[in-house]
Coordinates of C-alpha atoms in Angstrom, one line a residue:
Chain A
M1 CA -17.3 -26.5 -34.8
E2 CA -15.6 -23.6 -36.4
D3 CA -15.2 -20.4 -34.6
A4 CA -17.5 -18.5 -37.1
H5 CA -20.4 -20.9 -36.1
W6 CA -20.4 -19.8 -32.4
S7 CA -21.0 -16.2 -33.4
Y8 CA -24.3 -17.1 -35.0
I9 CA -25.7 -19.1 -32.1
E10 CA -28.4 -17.6 -30.0
R11 CA -28.9 -20.5 -27.3
M12 CA -26.3 -23.3 -26.5
D13 CA -27.5 -27.0 -26.5
P14 CA -26.0 -29.9 -24.6
T15 CA -23.8 -30.8 -27.5
G16 CA -22.6 -27.4 -28.1
L17 CA -21.6 -27.0 -24.3
R18 CA -19.8 -30.4 -24.3
E19 CA -17.8 -29.5 -27.4
L20 CA -16.8 -26.1 -26.0
M21 CA -15.6 -27.8 -22.7
H22 CA -13.8 -30.6 -24.6
K23 CA -12.0 -28.1 -26.9
Y24 CA -11.1 -25.4 -24.5
G25 CA -11.7 -26.7 -20.9
Q26 CA -8.0 -27.4 -20.3
D27 CA -6.9 -24.0 -21.5
V28 CA -9.6 -22.4 -19.3
W29 CA -8.6 -24.3 -16.2
N30 CA -4.7 -23.8 -16.9
L31 CA -5.3 -20.0 -17.1
A32 CA -7.5 -19.9 -14.2
F33 CA -4.9 -21.9 -12.2
I34 CA -1.8 -19.8 -13.2
L35 CA -3.9 -16.7 -12.3
T36 CA -5.2 -17.7 -9.1
R37 CA -2.4 -20.2 -8.0
S38 CA -5.0 -22.5 -6.6
R39 CA -6.6 -25.7 -7.9
D40 CA -9.7 -25.3 -5.9
M41 CA -10.4 -21.9 -7.2
A42 CA -9.4 -22.9 -10.8
D43 CA -12.2 -25.5 -10.6
D44 CA -14.6 -22.9 -9.5
V45 CA -13.6 -20.2 -12.0
S46 CA -13.7 -22.7 -14.9
Q47 CA -17.2 -23.8 -13.8
D48 CA -18.2 -20.3 -13.8
V49 CA -16.6 -19.6 -17.1
F50 CA -18.6 -22.2 -19.0
L51 CA -21.8 -21.4 -17.2
K52 CA -21.3 -17.7 -18.2
A53 CA -20.4 -18.8 -21.8
Y54 CA -23.6 -21.0 -21.9
T55 CA -25.8 -18.2 -20.8
T56 CA -24.2 -15.4 -22.8
I57 CA -23.2 -17.2 -26.2
G58 CA -25.9 -15.0 -27.7
S59 CA -23.7 -12.1 -27.0
F60 CA -20.6 -13.5 -28.7
R61 CA -20.3 -11.9 -32.2
G62 CA -17.0 -13.3 -33.3
S63 CA -14.9 -10.1 -33.1
S64 CA -12.4 -12.4 -31.5
S65 CA -11.8 -16.1 -31.5
V66 CA -14.0 -18.2 -29.0
R67 CA -10.9 -19.2 -27.4
T68 CA -9.8 -15.6 -26.6
W69 CA -13.4 -14.7 -25.5
L70 CA -13.3 -17.6 -23.1
L71 CA -9.8 -16.7 -21.9
A72 CA -11.0 -13.1 -21.3
I73 CA -13.9 -14.4 -19.4
T74 CA -11.6 -16.7 -17.4
R75 CA -9.2 -13.7 -16.5
N76 CA -12.1 -11.5 -15.2
T77 CA -13.6 -14.3 -13.4
S78 CA -10.3 -15.2 -11.7
I79 CA -9.9 -11.6 -10.5
N80 CA -13.4 -11.6 -9.1
A81 CA -12.6 -15.0 -7.5
M82 CA -9.4 -13.7 -5.9
R83 CA -11.0 -10.4 -4.6
T84 CA -13.7 -12.5 -2.7
A85 CA -11.6 -15.6 -1.7
F86 CA -10.6 -14.4 1.7
M87 CA -14.2 -14.7 2.9
R88 CA -15.2 -17.8 1.2
R89 CA -11.9 -19.4 2.4
V90 CA -10.9 -21.2 -0.7
T91 CA -7.3 -20.4 -0.2
L92 CA -5.5 -17.4 0.9
T93 CA -1.8 -18.1 0.2
A94 CA -0.9 -20.5 -2.8
W95 CA 2.6 -19.0 -3.0
V96 CA 4.7 -22.0 -4.3
T97 CA 7.8 -20.1 -3.5
D98 CA 6.9 -18.9 -0.1
T99 CA 9.9 -18.3 2.1
R100 CA 8.6 -18.7 5.5
A101 CA 10.3 -21.3 7.8
S102 CA 7.5 -23.7 7.8
P103 CA 5.3 -23.3 4.9
S104 CA 1.8 -25.0 5.2
A105 CA 1.0 -28.4 3.8
E106 CA -1.1 -26.8 1.2
I107 CA 1.8 -24.8 -0.3
E108 CA 4.0 -27.8 -0.4
A109 CA 1.3 -30.0 -1.9
L110 CA 0.8 -27.3 -4.7
A111 CA 4.5 -27.2 -5.3
R112 CA 4.7 -31.0 -5.8
T113 CA 1.7 -30.9 -8.2
L114 CA 3.6 -28.8 -10.8
S115 CA 4.8 -30.4 -14.0
D116 CA 8.0 -28.3 -14.3
E117 CA 9.8 -26.2 -11.9
I118 CA 9.6 -23.4 -14.2
W119 CA 5.9 -23.0 -13.4
A120 CA 7.1 -22.2 -9.6
K121 CA 9.0 -19.2 -11.1
V122 CA 5.9 -18.1 -13.0
L123 CA 3.6 -18.5 -10.2
A124 CA 5.9 -16.4 -8.1
L125 CA 5.7 -13.4 -10.6
P126 CA 3.2 -10.5 -9.6
F127 CA -0.3 -10.8 -11.2
K128 CA 0.2 -8.2 -13.9
L129 CA 3.5 -9.7 -15.1
R130 CA 2.2 -13.3 -14.9
E131 CA -0.7 -12.6 -16.9
V132 CA 1.0 -10.9 -20.0
L133 CA 3.7 -13.5 -20.0
I134 CA 1.6 -16.5 -19.8
L135 CA -0.9 -15.1 -22.5
Q136 CA 2.1 -14.7 -24.9
A137 CA 4.3 -17.7 -23.9
K138 CA 1.6 -20.3 -23.4
Y139 CA -1.4 -19.1 -25.3
E140 CA 0.6 -17.6 -28.2
M141 CA -1.4 -14.4 -28.2
S142 CA 0.1 -11.3 -30.0
I143 CA 0.7 -8.1 -28.3
R144 CA -2.3 -6.5 -30.0
E145 CA -4.4 -9.6 -28.8
I146 CA -3.2 -9.2 -25.2
A147 CA -3.7 -5.5 -25.2
D148 CA -7.2 -6.0 -26.5
L149 CA -8.1 -8.6 -23.8
L150 CA -6.7 -6.8 -20.9
R151 CA -7.8 -3.3 -22.2
L152 CA -4.3 -1.9 -22.1
S153 CA -2.1 -0.1 -24.5
E154 CA 0.3 -2.2 -26.5
G155 CA 3.1 -0.1 -24.9
T156 CA 2.1 -1.3 -21.5
V157 CA 1.7 -4.8 -22.6
K158 CA 5.4 -4.7 -24.0
S159 CA 6.6 -3.1 -20.9
R160 CA 5.2 -5.7 -18.5
L161 CA 6.4 -8.5 -20.8
A162 CA 10.0 -7.1 -20.7
R163 CA 9.7 -6.9 -16.9
A164 CA 8.2 -10.4 -16.6
R165 CA 10.9 -11.9 -18.9
G166 CA 13.6 -10.0 -17.0
R167 CA 12.5 -11.4 -13.7
M168 CA 12.4 -15.0 -15.2
T169 CA 15.7 -14.7 -16.6
D170 CA 17.2 -13.3 -13.4
S171 CA 15.9 -16.0 -11.2
R172 CA 17.2 -18.6 -13.7
E173 CA 20.7 -17.0 -13.4
E174 CA 20.5 -16.9 -9.7
E175 CA 19.6 -20.6 -9.8
E176 CA 22.4 -21.4 -12.1
A177 CA 24.9 -19.4 -10.0
D178 CA 23.8 -21.2 -6.9
A179 CA 24.2 -24.7 -8.6
Chain B
M1 CA 7.9 -9.1 -37.4
R2 CA 7.4 -11.3 -34.3
E3 CA 10.6 -10.9 -32.0
R4 CA 12.5 -14.2 -31.1
E5 CA 11.0 -16.1 -28.1
P6 CA 13.4 -17.2 -25.2
D7 CA 14.2 -20.9 -25.3
W8 CA 12.2 -21.5 -21.9
Y9 CA 8.9 -20.3 -23.6
A10 CA 8.8 -24.1 -24.8
R11 CA 8.5 -25.3 -21.4
L12 CA 5.5 -23.4 -20.8
K13 CA 3.3 -24.6 -23.4
G14 CA 2.2 -27.7 -21.5
N15 CA 0.1 -28.1 -18.6
P16 CA 1.3 -26.5 -15.5
V17 CA 0.2 -29.3 -13.2
R18 CA 0.9 -33.0 -13.7
E19 CA -2.7 -34.2 -13.6
P20 CA -5.0 -32.4 -15.8
G21 CA -7.2 -30.1 -13.9
F22 CA -10.3 -30.2 -16.1
T23 CA -11.8 -33.5 -15.9
E24 CA -14.8 -35.5 -17.1
A25 CA -16.2 -35.3 -13.6
Q26 CA -15.9 -31.3 -13.7
M27 CA -17.7 -31.5 -17.3
S28 CA -20.7 -33.5 -15.8
R29 CA -20.9 -31.2 -13.0
I30 CA -21.0 -28.1 -15.1
E31 CA -23.7 -29.6 -17.2
R32 CA -25.8 -30.6 -14.4
R33 CA -25.5 -27.0 -13.1
A34 CA -26.3 -25.7 -16.6
W35 CA -29.4 -27.7 -17.0
G36 CA -30.5 -27.1 -13.6
D37 CA -30.3 -23.3 -14.3
A38 CA -32.3 -23.7 -17.3
Q39 CA -34.9 -25.7 -15.6
M40 CA -35.1 -22.9 -13.1
R41 CA -35.5 -20.3 -15.6
N42 CA -38.4 -22.4 -17.2
M43 CA -40.0 -22.7 -13.9
I44 CA -39.9 -18.9 -13.4
E45 CA -41.2 -18.5 -16.9
D46 CA -44.0 -21.1 -16.1
R47 CA -44.9 -19.3 -12.9
R48 CA -45.1 -15.9 -14.7
S49 CA -47.4 -17.4 -17.4
S50 CA -49.6 -19.1 -14.8
R51 CA -49.9 -16.1 -12.6
G52 CA -53.4 -15.6 -13.8
R53 CA -54.3 -19.2 -12.7
R54 CA -52.8 -18.8 -9.2
S55 CA -55.6 -17.0 -7.5
N56 CA -58.0 -19.8 -8.4
R57 CA -55.6 -22.4 -6.9
L58 CA -55.1 -20.3 -3.9
R59 CA -58.9 -20.3 -3.3
A60 CA -59.0 -23.9 -3.7
S61 CA -56.0 -24.5 -1.2
A62 CA -57.7 -22.2 1.4
A63 CA -60.9 -24.2 1.2
V64 CA -58.9 -27.6 1.7
A65 CA -57.1 -26.1 4.7
L66 CA -60.2 -25.0 6.2
I67 CA -61.6 -28.4 6.1
V68 CA -58.5 -29.9 7.7
I69 CA -58.5 -27.4 10.5
V70 CA -62.2 -28.1 11.1
G71 CA -61.4 -31.8 11.2
L72 CA -58.3 -31.5 13.6
T73 CA -60.3 -29.2 16.1
A74 CA -63.0 -31.9 16.2
L75 CA -60.6 -34.7 16.9
W76 CA -59.0 -32.5 19.6
R77 CA -62.3 -31.7 21.2
F78 CA -63.6 -35.3 21.2
G79 CA -60.5 -36.7 22.7
G80 CA -58.3 -37.3 19.7
T81 CA -54.5 -36.4 19.4
G82 CA -55.0 -33.9 16.7
S83 CA -53.0 -31.2 18.4
H84 CA -49.7 -33.0 17.9
V85 CA -50.3 -34.1 14.3
A86 CA -48.8 -31.2 12.7
E87 CA -45.9 -30.7 15.2
P88 CA -42.6 -32.4 15.1
P89 CA -41.4 -33.8 18.5
A90 CA -39.2 -31.6 20.5
P91 CA -35.6 -33.0 20.5
S92 CA -35.8 -34.4 24.2
Q93 CA -38.8 -36.5 23.3
I94 CA -37.0 -38.3 20.5
A95 CA -35.9 -41.8 21.5
T96 CA -32.2 -42.5 21.6
A97 CA -30.2 -45.8 21.4
P98 CA -26.5 -46.5 21.5
G99 CA -24.7 -45.6 18.4
P100 CA -21.8 -47.3 16.7
N101 CA -19.4 -44.6 17.7
G102 CA -20.1 -45.1 21.5
G103 CA -22.4 -42.2 22.0
A104 CA -26.1 -41.9 21.8
T105 CA -27.7 -41.8 18.4
Q106 CA -31.2 -40.9 17.3
N107 CA -34.1 -42.9 16.2
P108 CA -33.0 -42.9 12.6
Q109 CA -36.4 -41.7 11.5
S110 CA -37.5 -38.7 13.5
D111 CA -40.3 -36.6 12.2
W112 CA -37.9 -34.1 11.0
G113 CA -35.8 -36.7 9.0
E114 CA -33.1 -39.4 9.2
A115 CA -30.2 -38.4 11.6
I116 CA -26.7 -37.9 10.1
N117 CA -24.6 -40.3 12.3
P118 CA -21.2 -41.2 10.8
E119 CA -20.3 -44.6 11.6
R120 CA -16.4 -44.2 11.2
L121 CA -14.5 -41.5 13.1
E122 CA -12.1 -41.0 10.5
G123 CA -12.1 -39.7 6.9
T124 CA -14.3 -36.9 5.8
L125 CA -18.0 -36.6 6.7
G126 CA -18.7 -36.2 2.9
D127 CA -17.8 -40.0 2.5
Q128 CA -20.4 -41.1 5.0
L129 CA -23.2 -38.8 4.4
P130 CA -26.4 -40.5 3.3
F131 CA -26.9 -38.3 0.4
S132 CA -24.7 -36.5 -2.1
T133 CA -24.4 -32.7 -1.2
E134 CA -25.0 -31.9 -4.9
D135 CA -28.4 -33.4 -4.5
V136 CA -29.3 -31.2 -1.7
E137 CA -32.3 -29.0 -2.8
E138 CA -33.1 -27.2 0.4
I139 CA -31.7 -26.6 3.9
T140 CA -33.9 -25.4 6.7
V141 CA -33.0 -24.6 10.3
Q142 CA -35.3 -25.2 13.3
P143 CA -34.1 -23.0 15.9
P144 CA -34.3 -23.9 19.6
R145 CA -37.5 -23.4 21.6
S146 CA -39.7 -24.1 18.5
G147 CA -39.1 -20.9 16.9
P148 CA -40.2 -20.5 13.2
V149 CA -38.3 -22.5 10.9
L150 CA -35.6 -20.6 8.8
T151 CA -34.8 -21.4 5.3
V152 CA -31.1 -21.1 4.1
P153 CA -31.0 -19.1 1.0
K154 CA -29.9 -21.2 -2.0
A155 CA -26.9 -18.9 -2.6
R156 CA -25.7 -19.6 0.9
M157 CA -26.2 -23.4 0.9
Y158 CA -22.5 -23.8 -0.1
V159 CA -21.3 -22.5 3.2
L160 CA -22.9 -25.6 5.2
L161 CA -22.4 -28.3 2.4
Q162 CA -18.9 -27.4 1.7
N163 CA -18.1 -27.8 5.6
L164 CA -20.0 -31.1 5.8
N165 CA -18.4 -32.5 2.6
G166 CA -14.8 -31.7 3.9
L167 CA -15.2 -32.1 7.6
D168 CA -12.2 -34.2 8.7
L169 CA -14.0 -36.4 11.5
K170 CA -10.6 -36.9 13.2
A171 CA -9.3 -33.4 13.2
A172 CA -12.7 -31.8 13.9
R173 CA -13.8 -34.0 16.7
M174 CA -14.4 -32.3 20.1
P175 CA -11.6 -33.5 22.3
E176 CA -12.1 -36.0 25.1
G177 CA -13.0 -34.2 28.4
Q178 CA -14.9 -31.5 26.6
G179 CA -16.7 -34.1 24.4
P180 CA -19.2 -36.9 24.9
E181 CA -18.8 -37.5 28.6
Y182 CA -19.0 -33.6 29.3
Y183 CA -21.2 -32.2 26.5
M184 CA -24.7 -32.3 28.0
G185 CA -26.6 -30.5 25.2
S186 CA -27.3 -27.0 24.8
S187 CA -30.6 -24.9 25.3
D188 CA -29.5 -22.9 22.2
S189 CA -28.9 -26.1 19.8
S190 CA -30.8 -25.8 16.4
T191 CA -31.5 -28.5 14.1
L192 CA -30.2 -28.4 10.4
I193 CA -32.6 -30.1 8.1
F194 CA -31.2 -31.2 4.6
K195 CA -33.6 -32.1 2.0
A196 CA -32.0 -34.2 -0.7
S197 CA -33.7 -36.5 -3.3
G198 CA -37.1 -36.1 -1.6
K199 CA -35.8 -37.2 1.9
N200 CA -34.9 -35.1 4.9
Y201 CA -31.7 -35.6 7.0
T202 CA -31.1 -33.9 10.3
L203 CA -28.0 -32.7 12.2
D204 CA -27.8 -30.9 15.5
Y205 CA -25.8 -27.5 15.5
D206 CA -25.0 -25.7 18.8
P207 CA -23.6 -22.2 18.2
A208 CA -22.4 -22.1 21.9
S209 CA -19.6 -24.5 21.1
N210 CA -19.8 -24.2 17.2
T211 CA -20.3 -27.9 17.1
Y212 CA -22.4 -30.5 14.9
G213 CA -23.8 -33.6 16.6
I214 CA -26.8 -35.9 16.7
I215 CA -30.1 -34.4 17.8
G216 CA -30.5 -34.6 21.7
G217 CA -27.1 -33.2 22.5
K218 CA -25.0 -36.4 23.6
G219 CA -22.7 -38.2 21.4
T220 CA -19.5 -37.3 19.6
R221 CA -19.5 -33.8 18.2
F222 CA -17.5 -32.1 15.6
Y223 CA -16.3 -28.4 15.3
A224 CA -17.8 -26.5 12.2
D225 CA -15.5 -24.1 10.5
D226 CA -15.7 -20.2 11.1
Q227 CA -17.8 -19.5 8.1
V228 CA -20.5 -21.8 9.1
W229 CA -20.6 -20.0 12.6
L230 CA -20.7 -16.7 10.9
F231 CA -23.4 -17.5 8.6
L232 CA -25.6 -19.2 11.2
Q233 CA -25.1 -16.0 13.4
S234 CA -26.8 -14.1 10.6
L235 CA -29.5 -16.5 10.5
L236 CA -30.2 -17.3 14.2
N237 CA -28.9 -14.3 15.9
S238 CA -29.9 -11.5 13.7
G239 CA -29.0 -8.0 15.0
S240 CA -25.8 -9.0 16.6
V241 CA -22.6 -7.6 15.7
W242 CA -21.3 -10.9 14.2
A243 CA -24.8 -11.2 12.3
D244 CA -24.2 -7.5 11.1
Y245 CA -20.6 -8.2 9.9
G246 CA -21.6 -11.6 8.2
D247 CA -24.5 -9.9 6.2
L248 CA -22.3 -7.0 5.0
T249 CA -19.5 -9.4 4.0
E250 CA -22.0 -11.5 2.2
Q251 CA -23.5 -8.4 0.4
G252 CA -20.0 -7.2 -0.7
R253 CA -19.2 -10.7 -2.0
V254 CA -22.4 -10.8 -4.0
E255 CA -21.8 -7.4 -5.4
A256 CA -18.3 -8.3 -6.5
E257 CA -19.5 -11.5 -8.2
N258 CA -22.2 -9.6 -10.0
S259 CA -19.9 -6.7 -11.1
S260 CA -18.8 -6.7 -14.7
G261 CA -15.2 -7.6 -13.6
N262 CA -13.7 -5.9 -16.5
G263 CA -11.5 -3.3 -14.7
E264 CA -8.6 -4.8 -12.8
P265 CA -7.7 -3.3 -9.5
N266 CA -5.8 0.0 -10.0
N267 CA -2.2 -0.3 -9.7
K268 CA -1.7 1.8 -6.6
S269 CA 0.0 -0.1 -3.6
Y270 CA -0.1 1.5 -0.1
K271 CA 2.6 1.8 2.2
P272 CA 2.0 -0.8 5.0
D273 CA 2.1 1.7 7.7
R274 CA -0.8 3.8 6.4
L275 CA -3.1 0.7 6.6
Q276 CA -2.1 -0.2 10.2
V277 CA -4.7 0.2 12.7
S278 CA -3.7 1.9 16.0
G279 CA -0.1 1.3 14.9
R280 CA -0.6 -2.4 14.5
D281 CA -0.5 -4.6 11.4
Y282 CA -2.5 -7.9 11.2
N283 CA 0.2 -9.8 12.8
A284 CA 0.5 -7.5 15.8
W285 CA -3.2 -7.6 16.3
E286 CA -3.2 -11.3 16.3
Q287 CA -0.9 -11.1 19.1
Q288 CA -3.5 -9.2 21.2
F289 CA -5.7 -12.1 20.9
L290 CA -3.3 -14.8 21.7
V291 CA -3.4 -13.6 25.5
L292 CA -7.2 -14.2 25.6
S293 CA -8.1 -17.6 27.0
S294 CA -11.7 -17.5 25.8
G295 CA -13.3 -18.1 22.3
I296 CA -15.4 -20.3 20.2
R297 CA -13.4 -23.0 18.6
Y298 CA -13.5 -23.7 14.9
C299 CA -12.0 -26.3 12.8
D300 CA -11.4 -25.6 9.1
S301 CA -10.8 -29.0 7.5
S302 CA -10.1 -27.8 4.1
L303 CA -7.0 -25.7 5.3
G304 CA -6.4 -28.1 8.1
T305 CA -6.4 -25.3 10.7
S306 CA -8.2 -24.6 13.8
G307 CA -8.5 -21.6 16.1
F308 CA -10.9 -19.3 18.0
I309 CA -13.5 -17.0 17.2
Q310 CA -12.8 -14.2 19.7
M311 CA -13.6 -10.4 20.6
I312 CA -12.1 -7.7 22.6
G313 CA -14.3 -5.3 24.2
Q314 CA -17.5 -5.3 26.2
G315 CA -20.5 -7.6 25.7
N316 CA -22.7 -6.8 22.8
E317 CA -20.5 -4.0 21.5
P318 CA -17.0 -5.4 21.1
D319 CA -14.3 -3.3 19.6
V320 CA -12.4 -5.9 17.7
L321 CA -13.4 -9.5 16.4
R322 CA -11.2 -12.0 15.2
L323 CA -12.4 -14.8 12.9
G324 CA -10.3 -17.1 11.0
Q325 CA -7.6 -15.0 9.2
T326 CA -9.5 -11.8 9.7
I327 CA -9.2 -9.0 12.3
V328 CA -12.4 -7.0 12.2
F329 CA -12.8 -3.4 13.9
A330 CA -16.5 -2.8 15.0
T331 CA -16.0 0.6 16.7
D332 CA -14.2 3.8 16.2
A333 CA -12.0 2.9 19.2
N334 CA -9.3 2.2 16.7
R335 CA -8.2 4.0 13.7
T336 CA -5.3 4.3 11.1
S337 CA -2.8 7.0 11.0
D338 CA -4.9 8.9 8.5
G339 CA -7.9 8.8 10.8
I340 CA -9.7 6.0 8.8
G341 CA -12.3 4.3 11.2
V342 CA -15.7 3.2 11.7
G343 CA -18.4 6.1 11.3
L344 CA -16.6 7.9 8.4
T345 CA -18.5 8.6 5.3
A346 CA -17.3 7.4 1.8
D347 CA -16.2 11.0 1.1
E348 CA -14.2 11.4 4.2
V349 CA -12.4 8.1 3.4
V350 CA -11.5 9.2 -0.1
R351 CA -10.2 12.7 1.1
K352 CA -8.0 11.1 3.9
L353 CA -6.9 7.8 2.3
G354 CA -7.8 7.9 -1.6
E355 CA -9.6 5.6 -4.0
P356 CA -9.6 1.9 -3.1
N357 CA -8.1 -0.6 -5.4
A358 CA -11.3 -2.7 -5.5
K359 CA -14.8 -1.3 -4.9
T360 CA -18.3 -2.2 -4.6
D361 CA -21.2 -0.3 -3.0
T362 CA -20.7 -2.2 0.2
K363 CA -16.9 -3.1 0.2
W364 CA -13.8 -1.2 -0.6
S365 CA -10.4 -2.9 -0.6
Y366 CA -6.9 -1.5 -0.5
R367 CA -3.8 -3.1 -1.6
I368 CA -0.4 -3.6 0.3
G369 CA 2.0 -5.3 -2.2
D370 CA 0.4 -7.9 -4.4
Y371 CA -2.8 -8.3 -2.1
L372 CA -5.8 -6.6 -1.0
K373 CA -5.4 -6.5 2.8
F374 CA -7.3 -3.7 4.2
H375 CA -11.0 -3.4 3.6
L376 CA -14.0 -1.2 4.5
L377 CA -17.5 -2.4 4.7
F378 CA -20.0 0.4 4.3
E379 CA -23.5 0.7 5.7
Q380 CA -25.8 3.6 4.7
G381 CA -22.9 5.5 3.3
K382 CA -20.7 4.9 6.6
V383 CA -18.0 2.7 7.4
R384 CA -19.5 -0.1 9.6
F385 CA -16.4 -2.3 9.9
M386 CA -12.7 -2.0 9.1
V387 CA -11.0 -5.3 8.3
L388 CA -7.5 -6.5 8.1
T389 CA -6.8 -9.7 6.5
M390 CA -3.9 -12.1 6.9
P391 CA -0.8 -10.9 4.9
A392 CA 0.2 -13.5 2.0

């Protein structure tokens, strides 16, 4: 189904929801995981995202792509989930680069599930730097698209991107020096 | 013109985790939720449209109820057993028989429902439940001493179901010496009744020990997690400081979930010492509780942790509570260096400390470093609880 089609839909049917999840489910889950640093929260967030999309598709008017619309919902839902996580006990500390002497089994388990060690460095970035970096590097969004999604100025996005890249480069150089 | 991307960007194109996170099972779950919600909306619309017919149905129901009452009264007067017909038997009246785990078990079909009684004391309870937690339609709680039956709000059912599903039967088992041989039941025990696929299932819960077990009090018992304890305090012990804290916490959570979520928390990060309470941070406060020998144990199977629910202070008005990874200040006995404490108005808080990083009507949160670790819960415009959460 083309993007333009979604902007004319008032109510979603079972086929539409299934198609939306097939096409964008992994993108949504990945972003939720990268932002929350928790598989459990990513599961919850992606469920909420598609339920929101299902109930609010009528409000989507195609000013952005469906994918960008879903990623925006994902980002906002992730922030809400993190704000409330401490009472719902989903997880508190999913730091894959935790430096405590005896990191918990959960943290070790999370680190073991990563597909590439570079993700540990990304997940260690502060939230504000992590989100801009990932929207550009993984989701291939332009500075303008990121600025729109995050409701920031393009200058702020550029500045955060530069800092995120700088931190990634620093950690890579430190690693090479240690090797 | 798009600037050149670093080489390592290519490594970020794939999935961050080895196994795909978004699975077929998850899609099916979402679909079930979506259609369930749709059915609920249709039911509400049906109810609205049938409002005009309701009064007639009510009159008919009242007539039937009157006939039943007259009939039962007649049976009772003339030697029948009518007075027991509508009441389930008290827990002590239910027959017991030796269970497979060595303890006593229920007659599997009591009037309240089939007892949940795991056969193997290992793995998670979710694997041995006689129903799927996703099929649970309603949870009710029969309080001790035949009080009125309480219904668990739909939005809070996850607290119980999540804990039952993930309950590690080995880790959460009450240790020998405090367990089957010594646990003689509690006069405060309540019965949790789960309605799933048209059938009822029961489980005993004792708030005094925060344990689940079989109705009747004996048999192996398992520690619930701290969120179950807090939620059931709200339900069973309304008006207590724990219930107040549980209610306000939930209110704040619901408000946060229902907010638009558009604005990211503001950027300001507070210096840690400004958000210490009586000169102590979370870790220092935790040390204060370590010297206490009493508390209600909990077991959080999802995190693989256990600990105590504790309080410092007198009786019904404790000053400081500890629950899981949270320290809660319930009186104005302790304040921050700026004078923030229980009893301040929202305006006073803003004047002394500034605007929070995240805010709902009930809950304000302040950031230290990357995390929101200092929270204020408001009731009627004043700080009711001040909360420190575990540092990341």
